[in-house]
Short mmCIF file of C-alpha atoms in Angstrom, two decimals:
data_model
loop_
_atom_site.label_atom_id
_atom_site.label_comp_id
_atom_site.label_asym_id
_atom_site.label_seq_id
_atom_site.Cartn_x
_atom_site.Cartn_y
_atom_site.Cartn_z
CA MET C 1 43.17 41.42 -31.69
CA PRO C 2 40.49 38.90 -30.67
CA SER C 3 41.56 35.26 -30.48
CA LEU C 4 40.28 32.98 -33.21
CA ARG C 5 37.68 30.49 -32.05
CA LEU C 6 38.11 26.74 -32.08
CA SER C 7 35.52 24.02 -31.62
CA PRO C 8 34.41 23.87 -27.97
CA ARG C 9 33.45 20.23 -28.46
CA VAL C 10 37.01 19.33 -29.46
CA GLY C 11 38.38 21.49 -26.67
CA ALA C 12 36.29 19.61 -24.11
CA THR C 13 37.57 16.22 -25.30
CA SER C 14 40.43 14.74 -23.27
CA ALA C 15 43.92 14.66 -24.75
CA PRO C 16 45.12 11.31 -26.18
CA PRO C 17 46.29 9.11 -23.29
CA ILE C 18 49.29 7.30 -24.81
CA PRO C 19 51.33 10.47 -25.58
CA ALA C 20 50.68 11.58 -22.00
CA ALA C 21 52.10 8.35 -20.62
CA ARG C 22 55.14 8.58 -22.88
CA GLY C 23 55.66 12.13 -21.67
CA TRP C 24 56.16 10.75 -18.16
CA ALA C 25 58.75 8.35 -19.53
CA ALA C 26 60.78 11.21 -20.97
CA ARG C 27 62.03 11.81 -17.42
CA TYR C 28 63.33 8.26 -17.02
CA ALA C 29 67.12 8.12 -16.61
CA GLY C 30 67.57 4.40 -17.23
CA GLN C 31 68.33 3.39 -13.66
CA ALA C 32 66.16 0.24 -13.72
CA GLY C 33 67.24 -0.98 -17.15
CA PRO C 34 65.88 -0.56 -20.68
CA MET C 35 62.47 1.04 -21.09
CA LEU C 36 59.61 -1.48 -21.00
CA ASP C 37 56.67 0.02 -22.89
CA LEU C 38 53.38 -1.77 -22.22
CA THR C 39 51.10 1.12 -23.18
CA GLN C 40 49.88 0.88 -26.77
CA ALA C 41 48.80 -2.55 -27.99
CA VAL C 42 51.19 -3.39 -30.81
CA PRO C 43 52.13 -6.81 -32.18
CA GLY C 44 55.31 -7.86 -30.41
CA TYR C 45 56.67 -9.72 -33.45
CA PRO C 46 57.11 -8.79 -37.14
CA PRO C 47 54.70 -9.39 -40.01
CA HIS C 48 55.03 -12.56 -42.04
CA PRO C 49 57.84 -12.20 -44.65
CA GLY C 50 55.36 -12.98 -47.42
CA MET C 51 53.13 -10.16 -46.19
CA LEU C 52 56.01 -7.69 -46.29
CA ALA C 53 56.99 -8.81 -49.80
CA ARG C 54 53.44 -8.39 -51.10
CA LEU C 55 53.06 -4.99 -49.45
CA ALA C 56 56.23 -3.82 -51.18
CA GLU C 57 55.15 -5.25 -54.51
CA ALA C 58 51.64 -3.79 -54.32
CA ALA C 59 52.95 -0.35 -53.35
CA GLY C 60 54.93 -0.25 -56.58
CA HIS C 61 51.97 -1.07 -58.82
CA ARG C 62 50.33 1.77 -60.68
CA ALA C 63 46.87 0.29 -60.07
CA ALA C 64 47.30 0.57 -56.30
CA ALA C 65 48.00 4.30 -56.59
CA GLY C 66 44.50 5.02 -57.85
CA TYR C 67 41.15 5.23 -56.12
CA GLY C 68 39.29 2.03 -55.41
CA PRO C 69 35.69 1.21 -54.47
CA ILE C 70 34.58 3.23 -51.46
CA ASP C 71 33.60 0.07 -49.56
CA GLY C 72 36.85 -1.75 -50.33
CA ASP C 73 38.29 -3.84 -53.12
CA LEU C 74 35.96 -6.70 -53.96
CA ALA C 75 38.68 -9.35 -53.74
CA LEU C 76 39.41 -8.43 -50.11
CA ARG C 77 35.73 -8.22 -49.21
CA GLU C 78 35.28 -11.71 -50.65
CA ALA C 79 38.30 -13.08 -48.76
CA PHE C 80 37.24 -11.51 -45.49
CA ALA C 81 33.60 -12.57 -45.86
CA ALA C 82 34.77 -16.15 -46.35
CA ASP C 83 37.00 -15.85 -43.26
CA VAL C 84 34.16 -14.47 -41.13
CA SER C 85 31.77 -17.14 -42.40
CA GLY C 86 34.20 -19.91 -41.50
CA PHE C 87 35.06 -18.45 -38.10
CA TYR C 88 31.44 -18.01 -36.98
CA GLY C 89 29.91 -20.94 -38.86
CA ALA C 90 27.36 -18.70 -40.60
CA ALA C 91 27.11 -17.17 -44.06
CA VAL C 92 28.29 -13.55 -44.37
CA SER C 93 28.43 -12.10 -47.87
CA PRO C 94 30.93 -9.65 -49.40
CA ALA C 95 28.02 -7.22 -49.82
CA GLN C 96 27.84 -7.03 -46.02
CA VAL C 97 31.54 -6.11 -45.63
CA ALA C 98 33.10 -2.67 -45.90
CA ILE C 99 36.87 -2.13 -45.69
CA THR C 100 37.92 0.95 -43.73
CA ALA C 101 41.04 3.00 -43.04
CA GLY C 102 41.51 1.40 -39.63
CA CYS C 103 39.08 0.24 -36.96
CA ASN C 104 38.93 3.57 -35.10
CA LEU C 105 37.53 5.18 -38.24
CA ALA C 106 35.20 2.19 -38.62
CA PHE C 107 33.83 2.96 -35.16
CA THR C 108 33.46 6.67 -35.83
CA MET C 109 31.61 6.11 -39.09
CA THR C 110 29.38 3.48 -37.50
CA MET C 111 28.44 5.79 -34.64
CA THR C 112 27.74 8.61 -37.09
CA VAL C 113 25.21 6.35 -38.84
CA LEU C 114 23.57 5.10 -35.64
CA ALA C 115 23.31 8.22 -33.44
CA GLY C 116 23.55 11.98 -33.34
CA SER C 117 23.57 15.00 -31.04
CA GLY C 118 21.40 14.40 -27.99
CA ASP C 119 21.55 10.61 -28.34
CA ALA C 120 23.51 8.27 -26.09
CA VAL C 121 25.55 5.11 -26.59
CA LEU C 122 26.03 2.66 -23.72
CA LEU C 123 29.72 1.88 -23.16
CA PRO C 124 30.62 -0.70 -20.51
CA THR C 125 33.47 0.54 -18.30
CA PRO C 126 36.35 0.23 -18.29
CA TRP C 127 35.99 1.37 -21.88
CA TYR C 128 38.37 1.76 -24.82
CA PHE C 129 39.25 5.44 -24.54
CA ASN C 130 39.16 6.15 -28.29
CA HIS C 131 35.53 4.99 -28.38
CA ARG C 132 34.62 7.52 -25.71
CA MET C 133 36.65 10.25 -27.42
CA ALA C 134 34.95 9.59 -30.77
CA LEU C 135 31.51 9.86 -29.20
CA GLU C 136 32.45 13.13 -27.47
CA LEU C 137 33.69 14.57 -30.76
CA LEU C 138 30.40 13.58 -32.42
CA GLY C 139 28.28 15.15 -29.67
CA ILE C 140 26.93 11.76 -28.58
CA GLU C 141 26.75 10.98 -24.86
CA ALA C 142 29.00 8.09 -23.78
CA LEU C 143 26.83 6.53 -21.08
CA PRO C 144 29.03 4.44 -18.75
CA PHE C 145 27.91 1.03 -17.53
CA GLU C 146 30.07 -0.49 -14.81
CA THR C 147 31.50 -3.98 -15.21
CA ARG C 148 32.91 -5.42 -11.99
CA ALA C 149 36.11 -7.20 -11.06
CA GLU C 150 34.13 -9.84 -9.17
CA ASP C 151 32.38 -10.70 -12.47
CA GLY C 152 35.69 -10.85 -14.37
CA PHE C 153 34.71 -7.53 -16.02
CA VAL C 154 32.05 -9.35 -18.04
CA PRO C 155 28.84 -7.28 -18.34
CA ASP C 156 25.88 -8.54 -16.37
CA ALA C 157 23.15 -8.79 -19.00
CA GLY C 158 20.33 -8.06 -16.56
CA ARG C 159 22.01 -5.03 -15.03
CA LEU C 160 22.88 -3.75 -18.50
CA ALA C 161 19.26 -4.03 -19.63
CA ALA C 162 18.21 -1.96 -16.61
CA ALA C 163 20.80 0.71 -17.46
CA ILE C 164 19.42 1.45 -20.94
CA THR C 165 17.77 4.88 -21.06
CA PRO C 166 15.27 6.16 -23.66
CA ASN C 167 17.95 8.11 -25.55
CA VAL C 168 20.32 5.13 -25.96
CA ARG C 169 20.69 4.26 -29.63
CA ALA C 170 23.35 1.54 -29.37
CA VAL C 171 25.27 -0.70 -26.98
CA VAL C 172 28.98 -1.25 -27.66
CA LEU C 173 30.71 -4.45 -26.57
CA VAL C 174 34.44 -5.07 -27.01
CA THR C 175 35.33 -8.76 -26.77
CA PRO C 176 38.01 -9.92 -26.20
CA ASN C 177 38.09 -6.74 -24.19
CA ASN C 178 40.38 -3.76 -24.37
CA PRO C 179 41.49 -2.80 -21.69
CA THR C 180 40.81 -5.78 -19.41
CA GLY C 181 41.41 -8.78 -21.69
CA ALA C 182 38.09 -10.28 -20.53
CA ILE C 183 36.39 -12.66 -22.95
CA TYR C 184 32.59 -12.44 -22.94
CA PRO C 185 30.81 -15.83 -22.94
CA PRO C 186 28.53 -16.55 -25.94
CA ALA C 187 25.46 -16.67 -23.70
CA VAL C 188 26.16 -13.18 -22.34
CA ILE C 189 26.61 -11.74 -25.84
CA ALA C 190 23.41 -13.45 -27.01
CA ALA C 191 21.43 -12.17 -24.01
CA ILE C 192 22.57 -8.58 -24.58
CA ALA C 193 21.80 -8.90 -28.29
CA GLU C 194 18.28 -10.05 -27.45
CA THR C 195 17.82 -7.09 -25.09
CA CYS C 196 18.92 -4.73 -27.85
CA ARG C 197 16.53 -6.36 -30.31
CA GLN C 198 13.61 -6.05 -27.90
CA ARG C 199 14.41 -2.41 -27.14
CA GLY C 200 14.93 -1.47 -30.79
CA ILE C 201 18.56 -0.40 -30.37
CA TRP C 202 21.74 -1.48 -32.14
CA LEU C 203 24.45 -3.78 -30.85
CA VAL C 204 27.95 -2.85 -32.03
CA LEU C 205 30.41 -5.67 -31.44
CA ASP C 206 34.11 -4.76 -31.66
CA GLU C 207 36.03 -8.01 -32.15
CA THR C 208 39.45 -6.60 -32.99
CA TYR C 209 41.18 -9.32 -30.95
CA ARG C 210 39.04 -12.31 -31.98
CA ASP C 211 41.97 -14.07 -33.71
CA PHE C 212 43.66 -14.41 -30.30
CA LEU C 213 40.78 -16.25 -28.64
CA PRO C 214 41.65 -19.69 -27.26
CA GLU C 215 41.00 -22.52 -29.70
CA SER C 216 37.38 -23.64 -29.50
CA ALA C 217 35.07 -25.94 -31.37
CA THR C 218 32.29 -23.36 -31.14
CA PRO C 219 32.22 -19.74 -32.35
CA PRO C 220 32.51 -16.90 -29.83
CA HIS C 221 28.84 -16.01 -30.35
CA PRO C 222 25.86 -17.23 -32.40
CA LEU C 223 24.64 -13.86 -33.69
CA PHE C 224 25.47 -14.30 -37.38
CA SER C 225 23.33 -17.46 -37.44
CA ASN C 226 20.21 -15.31 -37.11
CA PRO C 227 19.00 -14.64 -40.68
CA ASP C 228 17.94 -11.12 -39.61
CA TRP C 229 21.24 -10.20 -37.92
CA GLY C 230 21.79 -7.24 -40.28
CA ASP C 231 18.74 -5.47 -38.83
CA GLY C 232 20.41 -4.82 -35.49
CA LEU C 233 24.06 -5.94 -35.38
CA VAL C 234 27.27 -4.29 -36.58
CA GLN C 235 30.64 -5.98 -36.18
CA LEU C 236 33.96 -4.13 -36.21
CA TYR C 237 37.33 -5.74 -36.98
CA SER C 238 40.93 -4.67 -37.34
CA PHE C 239 43.58 -6.32 -39.50
CA ALA C 240 46.29 -4.51 -37.50
CA LYS C 241 46.94 -7.02 -34.72
CA SER C 242 46.20 -10.24 -36.60
CA TYR C 243 48.53 -9.41 -39.50
CA CYS C 244 50.97 -7.10 -37.65
CA ILE C 245 50.27 -4.09 -39.90
CA PRO C 246 48.91 -1.33 -37.61
CA GLY C 247 50.69 1.36 -39.61
CA HIS C 248 48.80 0.43 -42.77
CA ARG C 249 45.42 1.27 -41.15
CA VAL C 250 43.00 -1.36 -42.44
CA GLY C 251 39.80 -2.32 -40.64
CA ALA C 252 36.38 -3.67 -41.53
CA VAL C 253 32.70 -3.13 -40.78
CA VAL C 254 30.29 -6.04 -41.15
CA GLY C 255 26.70 -4.87 -41.43
CA GLY C 256 23.78 -5.03 -43.80
CA GLY C 257 20.37 -3.66 -44.68
CA ALA C 258 19.57 0.00 -44.09
CA PHE C 259 22.73 0.45 -42.01
CA ARG C 260 24.89 -0.56 -44.96
CA THR C 261 23.08 1.86 -47.27
CA GLU C 262 23.69 4.79 -44.92
CA LEU C 263 27.27 3.72 -44.18
CA MET C 264 28.17 4.15 -47.85
CA LYS C 265 27.68 7.91 -47.43
CA LEU C 266 30.20 7.97 -44.60
CA LEU C 267 32.68 5.81 -46.47
CA ASP C 268 32.69 8.20 -49.38
CA THR C 269 32.89 11.33 -47.22
CA MET C 270 35.40 10.30 -44.55
CA GLN C 271 37.82 8.04 -46.39
CA ILE C 272 36.97 7.72 -50.13
CA CYS C 273 38.75 4.36 -49.95
CA ALA C 274 41.12 2.49 -47.66
CA ALA C 275 44.80 2.23 -48.64
CA ARG C 276 44.96 -0.06 -51.65
CA PRO C 277 48.43 -1.67 -51.37
CA ALA C 278 47.52 -3.15 -47.99
CA GLN C 279 44.19 -4.35 -49.35
CA ALA C 280 45.96 -6.13 -52.20
CA ALA C 281 48.39 -7.83 -49.82
CA LEU C 282 45.59 -8.91 -47.50
CA VAL C 283 43.74 -10.63 -50.35
CA TRP C 284 46.58 -13.16 -50.24
CA ALA C 285 47.15 -13.05 -46.49
CA VAL C 286 43.64 -13.72 -45.20
CA PRO C 287 43.48 -17.31 -46.52
CA ALA C 288 47.22 -18.01 -46.78
CA LEU C 289 48.23 -16.99 -43.26
CA ALA C 290 45.52 -18.84 -41.34
CA GLU C 291 48.04 -21.26 -39.83
CA TRP C 292 50.49 -18.42 -39.09
CA ARG C 293 47.74 -16.60 -37.20
CA ARG C 294 47.09 -19.73 -35.14
CA GLY C 295 50.78 -19.78 -34.26
CA ASN C 296 50.60 -16.17 -33.11
CA ARG C 297 47.66 -17.06 -30.90
CA ALA C 298 49.94 -19.57 -29.18
CA ILE C 299 52.65 -16.91 -28.78
CA MET C 300 50.18 -14.59 -27.09
CA ALA C 301 48.96 -17.36 -24.82
CA GLY C 302 52.58 -18.01 -23.84
CA ARG C 303 53.13 -14.36 -23.00
CA ALA C 304 49.96 -14.35 -20.91
CA GLU C 305 51.27 -17.27 -18.89
CA ALA C 306 54.69 -15.60 -18.58
CA PHE C 307 52.98 -12.47 -17.25
CA ARG C 308 51.01 -14.49 -14.71
CA ALA C 309 54.15 -16.33 -13.61
CA ALA C 310 56.11 -13.09 -13.25
CA LEU C 311 53.40 -11.48 -11.13
CA ALA C 312 53.54 -14.43 -8.73
CA ALA C 313 56.75 -12.80 -7.48
CA ALA C 314 54.85 -9.55 -6.80
CA PRO C 315 51.91 -10.83 -4.75
CA ASP C 316 50.81 -7.37 -3.64
CA TRP C 317 49.72 -6.71 -7.23
CA GLN C 318 46.49 -8.53 -8.06
CA ILE C 319 45.60 -9.59 -11.60
CA ASP C 320 41.89 -8.82 -11.83
CA ALA C 321 41.65 -9.82 -15.51
CA LEU C 322 44.01 -11.18 -18.15
CA GLY C 323 43.54 -12.35 -21.73
CA THR C 324 44.60 -12.10 -25.38
CA TYR C 325 46.66 -8.85 -25.27
CA PHE C 326 46.04 -7.24 -21.88
CA ALA C 327 46.24 -7.54 -18.13
CA TYR C 328 44.21 -5.36 -15.80
CA LEU C 329 46.21 -5.02 -12.61
CA ARG C 330 44.92 -3.89 -9.22
CA ILE C 331 47.27 -1.48 -7.44
CA PRO C 332 48.25 -2.44 -3.85
CA SER C 333 46.19 -0.66 -1.23
CA ASP C 334 49.23 1.08 0.27
CA ARG C 335 50.10 2.78 -3.02
CA GLY C 336 48.65 6.04 -4.35
CA ASP C 337 46.04 6.44 -7.03
CA ALA C 338 46.45 5.04 -10.54
CA LEU C 339 47.58 8.27 -12.21
CA GLY C 340 50.32 8.87 -9.66
CA VAL C 341 51.47 5.25 -9.67
CA ALA C 342 51.61 5.08 -13.48
CA GLU C 343 53.59 8.33 -13.66
CA ALA C 344 56.06 7.13 -11.01
CA LEU C 345 56.55 3.75 -12.69
CA ALA C 346 57.29 5.44 -16.01
CA ALA C 347 59.56 8.21 -14.72
CA GLU C 348 61.41 6.22 -12.04
CA ARG C 349 61.24 2.56 -13.10
CA GLY C 350 61.01 2.74 -16.90
CA LEU C 351 57.76 0.75 -16.94
CA LEU C 352 55.12 2.36 -19.14
CA THR C 353 51.53 1.45 -18.31
CA LEU C 354 48.17 3.15 -18.71
CA PRO C 355 46.28 4.18 -15.56
CA GLY C 356 42.69 3.09 -15.09
CA PRO C 357 41.12 6.59 -15.19
CA PHE C 358 42.03 6.74 -18.90
CA PHE C 359 39.41 3.99 -19.31
CA GLY C 360 36.51 5.65 -17.57
CA PRO C 361 35.06 6.38 -14.13
CA GLY C 362 35.72 4.18 -11.14
CA GLN C 363 39.10 2.89 -12.33
CA ASP C 364 41.41 4.62 -9.84
CA ARG C 365 42.88 1.36 -8.50
CA HIS C 366 43.90 -0.26 -11.78
CA LEU C 367 46.61 -0.20 -14.45
CA ARG C 368 46.40 -1.69 -17.94
CA LEU C 369 49.47 -3.51 -19.23
CA ALA C 370 49.68 -4.67 -22.84
CA PHE C 371 51.82 -7.74 -22.19
CA ALA C 372 51.57 -8.74 -25.87
CA ASN C 373 54.13 -6.05 -26.69
CA ALA C 374 56.98 -7.77 -24.83
CA GLU C 375 58.83 -11.04 -25.12
CA VAL C 376 58.86 -13.54 -22.26
CA GLU C 377 62.32 -12.48 -21.08
CA ALA C 378 61.24 -8.86 -20.72
CA LEU C 379 58.09 -9.82 -18.82
CA ALA C 380 60.20 -11.65 -16.26
CA ALA C 381 61.57 -8.24 -15.15
CA LEU C 382 58.13 -6.96 -14.11
CA PRO C 383 58.36 -7.72 -10.35
CA GLY C 384 61.52 -5.61 -10.06
CA ARG C 385 59.96 -2.77 -12.01
CA LEU C 386 56.81 -2.81 -9.91
CA GLY C 387 58.88 -2.70 -6.75
#
């Protein structure tokens, strides 16, 4: 009997990295202490009690069991548009916001609107592996652009402009960055946006971690102040980290004009609507938990400092970048490659990290650690785990 065929495109896509890393940990016998999992970026503290109460209440309402608008409930789009407008100091309207079933789906739908088979999207490396996987599944080339440790893993705007090929339809920036934690300066973002405008290509700005930026009197970029921003810019956002609700899968796309019109087709086809109980709870949370979110920013900053202090006792391990949720750690020269080191740390030392090759080419000497997952006391154990 002949074997049934499956999609070769899916077959050629790499397996999800985080289950692979946790597979290594299955061999850990506990000899170094409790497992310390710094793989997947998850909020290392619970949601606000008021958020949990409203989630429970909304889930029991008959109205939340029915379909909602394909681009999200209006009340949440209004609340989020006001939040974005205040954060960036520029007017963004609810008509430019779409609520999605998580930010990964937001990215996939956005890429489906912007590019197709035979096109390319420029992804600075190290990249967020789900972005690359989504492009592979869509038949879009993920064109790597190297960012360098000596530049703090911030893209060089001039080098990036030179790397754009005729089949590039979009440039994707993630800031604050996953996996490195690097924060891109406003001038760099603006310069890349101007390059994209001149070349007639889209800029997709993933700002999932923007609520963990250091306090500043100025916004992280000026792009929304341009009255024509909707003609070339798309912003992605996730409610998962800011409100500690990753399991509820709520994200957002901010975009206008022709992009918004085409996106509506994807919203209807791929999700119909995002989960409505979480949307209802977020209507309250977005304005009400602003101060709570600021407190969480301070918690993350404290964990970043605790990570830096802990690594001072392991001087062979160099922190090449650190910020918001992540540290990008250079492996000592006398150790093996990143895949082997990450496997050994998980199986023998109970420390789960993600090796650099999961984040693109040229990353064989790095590990990503999501320090935000762990409390300060747990981070203090890192030197012993690293050996």
